[in-house]
mmCIF file of C-alpha atoms in Angstrom:
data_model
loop_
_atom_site.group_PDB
_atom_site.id
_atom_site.type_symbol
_atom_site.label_atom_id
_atom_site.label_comp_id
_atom_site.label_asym_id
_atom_site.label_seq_id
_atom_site.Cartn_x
_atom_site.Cartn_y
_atom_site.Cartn_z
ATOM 1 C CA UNK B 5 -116.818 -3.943 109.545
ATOM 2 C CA UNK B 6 -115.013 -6.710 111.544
ATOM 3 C CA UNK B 7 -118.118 -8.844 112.045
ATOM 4 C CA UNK B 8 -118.146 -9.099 108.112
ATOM 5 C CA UNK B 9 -119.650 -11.041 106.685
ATOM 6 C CA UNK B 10 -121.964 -11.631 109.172
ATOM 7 C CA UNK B 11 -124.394 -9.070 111.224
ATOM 8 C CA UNK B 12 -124.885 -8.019 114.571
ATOM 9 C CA UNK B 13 -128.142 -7.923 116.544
ATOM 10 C CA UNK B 14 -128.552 -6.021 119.959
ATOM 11 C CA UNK B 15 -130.811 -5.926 122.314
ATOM 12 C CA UNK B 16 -129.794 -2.655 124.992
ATOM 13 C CA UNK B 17 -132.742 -0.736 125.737
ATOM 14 C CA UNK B 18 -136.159 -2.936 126.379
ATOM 15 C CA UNK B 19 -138.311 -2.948 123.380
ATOM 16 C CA UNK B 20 -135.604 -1.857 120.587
ATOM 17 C CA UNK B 21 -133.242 -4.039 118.854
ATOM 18 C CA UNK B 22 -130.193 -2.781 116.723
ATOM 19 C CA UNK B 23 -128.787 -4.283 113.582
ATOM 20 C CA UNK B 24 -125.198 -3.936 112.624
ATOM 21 C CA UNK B 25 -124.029 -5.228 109.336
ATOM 22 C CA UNK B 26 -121.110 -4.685 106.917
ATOM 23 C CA UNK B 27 -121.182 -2.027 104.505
ATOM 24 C CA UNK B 28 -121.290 -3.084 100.985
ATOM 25 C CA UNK B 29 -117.774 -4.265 99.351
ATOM 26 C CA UNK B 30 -115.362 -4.416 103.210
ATOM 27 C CA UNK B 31 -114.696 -7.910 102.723
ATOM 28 C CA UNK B 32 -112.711 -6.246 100.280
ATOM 29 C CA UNK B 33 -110.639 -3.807 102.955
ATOM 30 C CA UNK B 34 -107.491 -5.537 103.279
ATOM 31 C CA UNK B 35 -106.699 -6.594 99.617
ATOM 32 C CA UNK B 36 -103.961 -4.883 98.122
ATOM 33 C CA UNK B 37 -105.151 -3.295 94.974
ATOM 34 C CA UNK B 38 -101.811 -3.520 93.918
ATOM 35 C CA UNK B 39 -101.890 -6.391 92.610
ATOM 36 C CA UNK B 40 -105.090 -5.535 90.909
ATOM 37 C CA UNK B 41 -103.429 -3.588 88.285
ATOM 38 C CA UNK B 42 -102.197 -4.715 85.533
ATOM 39 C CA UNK B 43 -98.879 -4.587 83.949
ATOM 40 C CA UNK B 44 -97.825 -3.990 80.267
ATOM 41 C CA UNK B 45 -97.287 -8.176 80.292
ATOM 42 C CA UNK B 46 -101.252 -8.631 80.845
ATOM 43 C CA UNK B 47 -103.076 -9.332 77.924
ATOM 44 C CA UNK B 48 -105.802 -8.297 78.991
ATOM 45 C CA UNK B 49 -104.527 -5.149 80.374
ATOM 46 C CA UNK B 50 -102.892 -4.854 76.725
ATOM 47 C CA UNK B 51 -106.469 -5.752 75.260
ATOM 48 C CA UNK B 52 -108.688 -2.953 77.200
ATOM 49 C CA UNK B 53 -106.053 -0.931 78.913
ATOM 50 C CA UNK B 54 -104.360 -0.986 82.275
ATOM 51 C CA UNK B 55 -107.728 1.484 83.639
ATOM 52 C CA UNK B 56 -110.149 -0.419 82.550
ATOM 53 C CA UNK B 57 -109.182 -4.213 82.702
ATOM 54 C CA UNK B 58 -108.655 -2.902 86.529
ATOM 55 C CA UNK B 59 -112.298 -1.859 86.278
ATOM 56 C CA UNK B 60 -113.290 -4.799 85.205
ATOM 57 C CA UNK B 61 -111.409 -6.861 87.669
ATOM 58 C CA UNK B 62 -112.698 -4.418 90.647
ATOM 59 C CA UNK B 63 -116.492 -5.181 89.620
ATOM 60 C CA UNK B 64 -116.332 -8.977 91.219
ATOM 61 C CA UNK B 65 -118.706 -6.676 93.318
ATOM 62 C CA UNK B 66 -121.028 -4.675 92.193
ATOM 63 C CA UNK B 67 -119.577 -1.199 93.019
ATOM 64 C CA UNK B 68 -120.531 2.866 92.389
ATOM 65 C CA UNK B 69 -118.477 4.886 89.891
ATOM 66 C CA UNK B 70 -117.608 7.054 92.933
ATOM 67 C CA UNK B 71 -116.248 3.757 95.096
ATOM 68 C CA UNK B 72 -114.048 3.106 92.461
ATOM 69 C CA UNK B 73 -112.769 6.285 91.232
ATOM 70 C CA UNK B 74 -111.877 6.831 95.237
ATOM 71 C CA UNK B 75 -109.866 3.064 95.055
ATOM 72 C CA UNK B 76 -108.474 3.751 91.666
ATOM 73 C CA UNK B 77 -107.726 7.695 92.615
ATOM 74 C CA UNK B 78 -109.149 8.874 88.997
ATOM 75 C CA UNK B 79 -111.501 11.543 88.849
ATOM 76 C CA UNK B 80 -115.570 9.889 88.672
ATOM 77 C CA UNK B 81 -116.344 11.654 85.027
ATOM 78 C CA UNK B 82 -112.943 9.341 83.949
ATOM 79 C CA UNK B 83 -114.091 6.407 85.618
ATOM 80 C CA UNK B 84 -117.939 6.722 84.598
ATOM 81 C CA UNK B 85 -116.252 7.056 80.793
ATOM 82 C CA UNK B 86 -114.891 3.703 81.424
ATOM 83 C CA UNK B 87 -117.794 2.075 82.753
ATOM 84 C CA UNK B 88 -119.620 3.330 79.383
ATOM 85 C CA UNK B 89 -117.447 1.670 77.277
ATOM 86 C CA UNK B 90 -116.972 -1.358 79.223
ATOM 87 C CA UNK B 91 -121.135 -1.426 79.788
ATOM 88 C CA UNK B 92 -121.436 -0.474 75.899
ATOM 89 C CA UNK B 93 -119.095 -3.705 75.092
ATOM 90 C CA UNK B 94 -121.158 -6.133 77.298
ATOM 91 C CA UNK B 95 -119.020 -6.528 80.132
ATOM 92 C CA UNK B 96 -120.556 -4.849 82.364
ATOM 93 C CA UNK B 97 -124.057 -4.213 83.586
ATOM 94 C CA UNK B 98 -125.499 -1.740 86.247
ATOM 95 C CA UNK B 99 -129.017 -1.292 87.909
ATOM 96 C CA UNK B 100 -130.055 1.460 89.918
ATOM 97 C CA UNK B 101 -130.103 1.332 94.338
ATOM 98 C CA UNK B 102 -131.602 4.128 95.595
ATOM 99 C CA UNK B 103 -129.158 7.123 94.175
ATOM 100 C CA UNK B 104 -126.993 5.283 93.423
ATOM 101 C CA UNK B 105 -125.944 3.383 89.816
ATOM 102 C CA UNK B 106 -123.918 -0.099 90.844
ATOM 103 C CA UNK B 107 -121.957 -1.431 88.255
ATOM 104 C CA UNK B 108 -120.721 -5.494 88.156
ATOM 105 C CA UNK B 109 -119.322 -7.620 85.717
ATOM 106 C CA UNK B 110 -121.293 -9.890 83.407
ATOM 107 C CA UNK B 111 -120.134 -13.738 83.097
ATOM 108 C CA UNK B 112 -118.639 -12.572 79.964
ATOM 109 C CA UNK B 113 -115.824 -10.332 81.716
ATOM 110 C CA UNK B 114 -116.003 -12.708 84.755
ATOM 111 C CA UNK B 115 -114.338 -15.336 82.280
ATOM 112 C CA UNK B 116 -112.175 -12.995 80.229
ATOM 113 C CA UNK B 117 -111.051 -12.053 84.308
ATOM 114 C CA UNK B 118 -110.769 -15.366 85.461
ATOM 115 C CA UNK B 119 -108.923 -16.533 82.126
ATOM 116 C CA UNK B 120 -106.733 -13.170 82.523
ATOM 117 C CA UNK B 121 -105.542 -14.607 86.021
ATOM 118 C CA UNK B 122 -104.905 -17.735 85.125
ATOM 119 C CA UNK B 123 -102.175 -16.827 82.364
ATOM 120 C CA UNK B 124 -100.927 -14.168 84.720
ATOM 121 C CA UNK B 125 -100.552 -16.595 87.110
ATOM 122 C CA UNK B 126 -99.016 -19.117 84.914
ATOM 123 C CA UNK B 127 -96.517 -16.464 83.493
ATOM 124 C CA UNK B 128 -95.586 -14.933 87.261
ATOM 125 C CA UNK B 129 -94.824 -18.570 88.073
#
């Protein structure tokens, strides 16, 4: 985790090396989802709702429904509802790693995000 993002190869025992990378998403460890929520003043918070414009905002990385029901503390049938409708709308896309379904934005909700910042940033200035 603290080599992020870079990876780690050692060489102990003669004949084996050992590869030691970042798990998917740690850059993300020390951000304070705080201020990934959004407040009754966010329009886009007021356009999807708080839960799911914080969804949105969370999938700058591709992330499980499990990851982010754990970061959002919601329950993973609540947050896979949201990822439905936010999928069903076109902001969102997944694909399928192993067992697991990873969800990211698509440039559509990367520039409703992005656009979403800059007003909040504008306004909270």
């Amino acid at each position: 985790m603290f080599a992020w993002p870079h990876f780690i190869v050692t060489h102990v025992v003669p004949g084996v090396f050992e590869l030691t990378y970042g798990a998917r998403a740690v850059g993300r460890v020390w951000e304070d989802l705080g201020s990934k929520t959004h407040d009754d003043g966010d329009p886009l918070g007021a356009l999807l709702g708080r839960s799911r414009a914080t969804i949105l905002s969370l999938l700058e990385v591709p992330m499980s429904t499990t990851e982010i029901a754990r970061l959002l503390n919601q329950t993973p049938a609540t947050t896979s509802r949201h990822l439905s409708v936010l999928k069903d709308s076109g902001l969102a896309t997944s694909w399928r790693l192993g067992r697991s379904v990873l969800y990211r934005q698509t440039p559509l909700a990367a520039s409703l995000t992005s656009v979403s910042d800059q007003v909040n940033g504008v306004a909270g200035g």
